[in-house]
Amino acid sequence: HASEDEALRAFNSLVHSILPNAYDRALGQRYFQLKHYLLFGLFANGAAALDYTCSEIARDEVPRKVLGTFLLNSFLAASVWPLTMMLMEVVTSRFLHLQGWRERLFMFFAFLFGIVTPFVLVLGCASALAEEVVDSNWALAAMLLIHAV
């Protein structure tokens, strides 16, 4: 008879080998629809957008600064979060077969390069642009153009 640990390892191996194909056949390449990604972005950043915008209005900030903050946070909610989640879904679905240290290593690098790095880079650039909206018509035009696209 096999030990419980051996049985669990065998089951884990079986799941990792069968599950990716089953997901692809049942759900296709993408598991969520765009509305789900947008809803996630709204939950992830919508409350912060409302909070920052209302706090700036309460402090009687310059209207353009309020607009810049609102545009930044709505950009994060409607673009950055959904795109990051789509990317992670595609990458993760391709590597469901990994196990053990390979799985842990993949999770680390996928999180670092799939979520943290792009999000920090985009957030840094968008934040700098939002700060410039106060004084620059070009920055305001760029933020509006980003939202139009």
PDB file of C-alpha atoms in Angstrom:
ATOM      1  CA  HIS A   1       0.000   0.000   0.000  1.00  0.00           C
ATOM      2  CA  ALA A   2       1.131   3.545  -0.764  1.00  0.00           C
ATOM      3  CA  SER A   3       1.516   6.043   1.997  1.00  0.00           C
ATOM      4  CA  GLU A   4      -0.759   9.057   2.251  1.00  0.00           C
ATOM      5  CA  ASP A   5       2.073  11.366   1.095  1.00  0.00           C
ATOM      6  CA  GLU A   6       2.714   9.239  -1.989  1.00  0.00           C
ATOM      7  CA  ALA A   7      -1.001   9.207  -2.790  1.00  0.00           C
ATOM      8  CA  LEU A   8      -1.210  13.003  -2.447  1.00  0.00           C
ATOM      9  CA  ARG A   9       1.852  13.471  -4.676  1.00  0.00           C
ATOM     10  CA  ALA A  10       0.357  11.157  -7.304  1.00  0.00           C
ATOM     11  CA  PHE A  11      -2.978  13.007  -7.152  1.00  0.00           C
ATOM     12  CA  ASN A  12      -1.213  16.379  -7.388  1.00  0.00           C
ATOM     13  CA  SER A  13       0.746  15.187 -10.417  1.00  0.00           C
ATOM     14  CA  LEU A  14      -2.433  13.895 -12.063  1.00  0.00           C
ATOM     15  CA  VAL A  15      -4.262  17.182 -11.448  1.00  0.00           C
ATOM     16  CA  HIS A  16      -1.354  19.224 -12.838  1.00  0.00           C
ATOM     17  CA  SER A  17      -1.217  17.120 -15.987  1.00  0.00           C
ATOM     18  CA  ILE A  18      -4.981  16.956 -16.703  1.00  0.00           C
ATOM     19  CA  LEU A  19      -6.293  20.285 -15.412  1.00  0.00           C
ATOM     20  CA  PRO A  20      -4.727  22.653 -17.995  1.00  0.00           C
ATOM     21  CA  ASN A  21      -6.263  20.767 -20.923  1.00  0.00           C
ATOM     22  CA  ALA A  22      -9.617  20.498 -19.170  1.00  0.00           C
ATOM     23  CA  TYR A  23      -9.683  24.259 -18.545  1.00  0.00           C
ATOM     24  CA  ASP A  24      -8.782  25.048 -22.149  1.00  0.00           C
ATOM     25  CA  ARG A  25     -11.470  22.723 -23.521  1.00  0.00           C
ATOM     26  CA  ALA A  26     -14.158  23.927 -21.137  1.00  0.00           C
ATOM     27  CA  LEU A  27     -13.439  27.650 -20.992  1.00  0.00           C
ATOM     28  CA  GLY A  28     -11.220  28.543 -23.926  1.00  0.00           C
ATOM     29  CA  GLN A  29      -8.201  30.813 -23.794  1.00  0.00           C
ATOM     30  CA  ARG A  30      -9.746  33.428 -21.505  1.00  0.00           C
ATOM     31  CA  TYR A  31     -11.743  32.484 -18.460  1.00  0.00           C
ATOM     32  CA  PHE A  32     -13.252  35.886 -17.671  1.00  0.00           C
ATOM     33  CA  GLN A  33     -15.040  38.439 -19.813  1.00  0.00           C
ATOM     34  CA  LEU A  34     -13.992  42.084 -20.075  1.00  0.00           C
ATOM     35  CA  LYS A  35     -16.786  43.144 -17.712  1.00  0.00           C
ATOM     36  CA  HIS A  36     -15.268  40.940 -14.999  1.00  0.00           C
ATOM     37  CA  TYR A  37     -11.860  42.550 -15.415  1.00  0.00           C
ATOM     38  CA  LEU A  38     -13.381  46.028 -15.330  1.00  0.00           C
ATOM     39  CA  LEU A  39     -15.340  45.146 -12.210  1.00  0.00           C
ATOM     40  CA  PHE A  40     -12.154  43.913 -10.566  1.00  0.00           C
ATOM     41  CA  GLY A  41     -10.430  47.190 -11.498  1.00  0.00           C
ATOM     42  CA  LEU A  42     -13.316  49.141 -10.039  1.00  0.00           C
ATOM     43  CA  PHE A  43     -13.118  47.201  -6.781  1.00  0.00           C
ATOM     44  CA  ALA A  44      -9.328  47.421  -6.691  1.00  0.00           C
ATOM     45  CA  ASN A  45      -9.058  51.142  -7.369  1.00  0.00           C
ATOM     46  CA  GLY A  46     -12.550  52.650  -7.499  1.00  0.00           C
ATOM     47  CA  ALA A  47     -12.847  53.268  -3.764  1.00  0.00           C
ATOM     48  CA  ALA A  48      -9.412  54.908  -3.716  1.00  0.00           C
ATOM     49  CA  ALA A  49     -10.375  57.100  -6.661  1.00  0.00           C
ATOM     50  CA  LEU A  50     -13.499  58.269  -4.879  1.00  0.00           C
ATOM     51  CA  ASP A  51     -11.632  58.787  -1.598  1.00  0.00           C
ATOM     52  CA  TYR A  52      -8.753  60.790  -3.128  1.00  0.00           C
ATOM     53  CA  THR A  53     -11.056  62.877  -5.300  1.00  0.00           C
ATOM     54  CA  CYS A  54     -13.427  63.721  -2.448  1.00  0.00           C
ATOM     55  CA  SER A  55     -10.575  64.533  -0.056  1.00  0.00           C
ATOM     56  CA  GLU A  56      -9.069  66.937  -2.596  1.00  0.00           C
ATOM     57  CA  ILE A  57     -12.447  68.592  -3.113  1.00  0.00           C
ATOM     58  CA  ALA A  58     -12.852  68.919   0.683  1.00  0.00           C
ATOM     59  CA  ARG A  59      -9.404  70.562   0.944  1.00  0.00           C
ATOM     60  CA  ASP A  60     -10.374  73.053  -1.776  1.00  0.00           C
ATOM     61  CA  GLU A  61      -7.584  71.881  -4.059  1.00  0.00           C
ATOM     62  CA  VAL A  62      -7.142  73.416  -7.477  1.00  0.00           C
ATOM     63  CA  PRO A  63      -9.873  71.959  -9.753  1.00  0.00           C
ATOM     64  CA  ARG A  64      -7.256  70.766 -12.237  1.00  0.00           C
ATOM     65  CA  LYS A  65      -5.485  68.822  -9.472  1.00  0.00           C
ATOM     66  CA  VAL A  66      -8.796  67.156  -8.596  1.00  0.00           C
ATOM     67  CA  LEU A  67      -9.281  66.343 -12.271  1.00  0.00           C
ATOM     68  CA  GLY A  68      -5.745  64.935 -12.526  1.00  0.00           C
ATOM     69  CA  THR A  69      -6.310  62.703  -9.495  1.00  0.00           C
ATOM     70  CA  PHE A  70      -9.632  61.499 -10.834  1.00  0.00           C
ATOM     71  CA  LEU A  71      -8.166  60.760 -14.277  1.00  0.00           C
ATOM     72  CA  LEU A  72      -5.221  58.891 -12.751  1.00  0.00           C
ATOM     73  CA  ASN A  73      -7.382  56.679 -10.557  1.00  0.00           C
ATOM     74  CA  SER A  74      -9.971  55.999 -13.230  1.00  0.00           C
ATOM     75  CA  PHE A  75      -7.112  55.075 -15.610  1.00  0.00           C
ATOM     76  CA  LEU A  76      -5.813  52.581 -13.043  1.00  0.00           C
ATOM     77  CA  ALA A  77      -9.283  51.126 -12.464  1.00  0.00           C
ATOM     78  CA  ALA A  78     -10.308  50.872 -16.126  1.00  0.00           C
ATOM     79  CA  SER A  79      -6.987  50.062 -17.785  1.00  0.00           C
ATOM     80  CA  VAL A  80      -4.040  49.032 -15.646  1.00  0.00           C
ATOM     81  CA  TRP A  81      -5.770  46.571 -13.317  1.00  0.00           C
ATOM     82  CA  PRO A  82      -7.803  44.823 -16.044  1.00  0.00           C
ATOM     83  CA  LEU A  83      -4.802  44.544 -18.393  1.00  0.00           C
ATOM     84  CA  THR A  84      -2.605  43.218 -15.595  1.00  0.00           C
ATOM     85  CA  MET A  85      -5.196  40.597 -14.691  1.00  0.00           C
ATOM     86  CA  MET A  86      -5.605  39.556 -18.355  1.00  0.00           C
ATOM     87  CA  LEU A  87      -1.841  39.162 -18.697  1.00  0.00           C
ATOM     88  CA  MET A  88      -1.604  37.112 -15.521  1.00  0.00           C
ATOM     89  CA  GLU A  89      -4.485  34.899 -16.593  1.00  0.00           C
ATOM     90  CA  VAL A  90      -2.860  34.089 -19.919  1.00  0.00           C
ATOM     91  CA  VAL A  91       0.583  33.491 -18.413  1.00  0.00           C
ATOM     92  CA  THR A  92      -0.734  31.412 -15.516  1.00  0.00           C
ATOM     93  CA  SER A  93      -2.937  29.234 -17.709  1.00  0.00           C
ATOM     94  CA  ARG A  94       0.109  28.233 -19.762  1.00  0.00           C
ATOM     95  CA  PHE A  95       2.029  26.966 -16.736  1.00  0.00           C
ATOM     96  CA  LEU A  96      -0.567  25.047 -14.705  1.00  0.00           C
ATOM     97  CA  HIS A  97       1.443  21.855 -15.214  1.00  0.00           C
ATOM     98  CA  LEU A  98       4.393  23.034 -13.072  1.00  0.00           C
ATOM     99  CA  GLN A  99       4.934  21.446  -9.678  1.00  0.00           C
ATOM    100  CA  GLY A 100       7.239  21.781  -6.688  1.00  0.00           C
ATOM    101  CA  TRP A 101      10.093  24.276  -6.833  1.00  0.00           C
ATOM    102  CA  ARG A 102       9.326  25.104 -10.491  1.00  0.00           C
ATOM    103  CA  GLU A 103       5.808  26.130  -9.514  1.00  0.00           C
ATOM    104  CA  ARG A 104       7.103  28.319  -6.657  1.00  0.00           C
ATOM    105  CA  LEU A 105       9.756  29.894  -8.875  1.00  0.00           C
ATOM    106  CA  PHE A 106       7.183  30.601 -11.573  1.00  0.00           C
ATOM    107  CA  MET A 107       4.807  32.168  -9.029  1.00  0.00           C
ATOM    108  CA  PHE A 108       7.576  34.436  -7.749  1.00  0.00           C
ATOM    109  CA  PHE A 109       8.654  35.657 -11.191  1.00  0.00           C
ATOM    110  CA  ALA A 110       5.104  35.897 -12.524  1.00  0.00           C
ATOM    111  CA  PHE A 111       4.159  38.091  -9.579  1.00  0.00           C
ATOM    112  CA  LEU A 112       7.321  40.181  -9.809  1.00  0.00           C
ATOM    113  CA  PHE A 113       7.377  40.705 -13.578  1.00  0.00           C
ATOM    114  CA  GLY A 114       3.703  40.182 -14.358  1.00  0.00           C
ATOM    115  CA  ILE A 115       2.127  42.402 -11.742  1.00  0.00           C
ATOM    116  CA  VAL A 116       4.570  44.416  -9.673  1.00  0.00           C
ATOM    117  CA  THR A 117       6.987  45.713 -12.300  1.00  0.00           C
ATOM    118  CA  PRO A 118       4.472  46.799 -14.988  1.00  0.00           C
ATOM    119  CA  PHE A 119       2.101  48.211 -12.395  1.00  0.00           C
ATOM    120  CA  VAL A 120       4.842  50.240 -10.683  1.00  0.00           C
ATOM    121  CA  LEU A 121       6.185  51.541 -14.003  1.00  0.00           C
ATOM    122  CA  VAL A 122       2.775  52.553 -15.320  1.00  0.00           C
ATOM    123  CA  LEU A 123       1.728  53.954 -11.943  1.00  0.00           C
ATOM    124  CA  GLY A 124       4.903  56.042 -11.736  1.00  0.00           C
ATOM    125  CA  CYS A 125       4.470  57.505 -15.211  1.00  0.00           C
ATOM    126  CA  ALA A 126       0.736  58.098 -14.790  1.00  0.00           C
ATOM    127  CA  SER A 127       1.231  59.681 -11.356  1.00  0.00           C
ATOM    128  CA  ALA A 128       3.864  62.055 -12.700  1.00  0.00           C
ATOM    129  CA  LEU A 129       1.557  62.979 -15.562  1.00  0.00           C
ATOM    130  CA  ALA A 130      -1.365  63.531 -13.165  1.00  0.00           C
ATOM    131  CA  GLU A 131       0.773  65.900 -11.064  1.00  0.00           C
ATOM    132  CA  GLU A 132       1.622  67.915 -14.165  1.00  0.00           C
ATOM    133  CA  VAL A 133      -2.064  68.380 -15.056  1.00  0.00           C
ATOM    134  CA  VAL A 134      -2.187  71.275 -12.567  1.00  0.00           C
ATOM    135  CA  ASP A 135       0.182  73.431 -14.608  1.00  0.00           C
ATOM    136  CA  SER A 136       0.328  71.898 -18.068  1.00  0.00           C
ATOM    137  CA  ASN A 137      -2.284  71.812 -20.784  1.00  0.00           C
ATOM    138  CA  TRP A 138      -0.135  69.188 -22.541  1.00  0.00           C
ATOM    139  CA  ALA A 139      -0.314  66.879 -19.533  1.00  0.00           C
ATOM    140  CA  LEU A 140      -4.086  67.368 -19.351  1.00  0.00           C
ATOM    141  CA  ALA A 141      -4.384  66.620 -23.064  1.00  0.00           C
ATOM    142  CA  ALA A 142      -2.218  63.503 -22.643  1.00  0.00           C
ATOM    143  CA  MET A 143      -4.351  62.210 -19.749  1.00  0.00           C
ATOM    144  CA  LEU A 144      -7.544  62.802 -21.724  1.00  0.00           C
ATOM    145  CA  LEU A 145      -6.017  61.109 -24.770  1.00  0.00           C
ATOM    146  CA  ILE A 146      -5.069  58.080 -22.676  1.00  0.00           C
ATOM    147  CA  HIS A 147      -8.669  57.814 -21.513  1.00  0.00           C
ATOM    148  CA  ALA A 148      -9.978  58.179 -25.056  1.00  0.00           C
ATOM    149  CA  VAL A 149      -7.869  55.268 -26.249  1.00  0.00           C
TER     150      VAL A 149
END
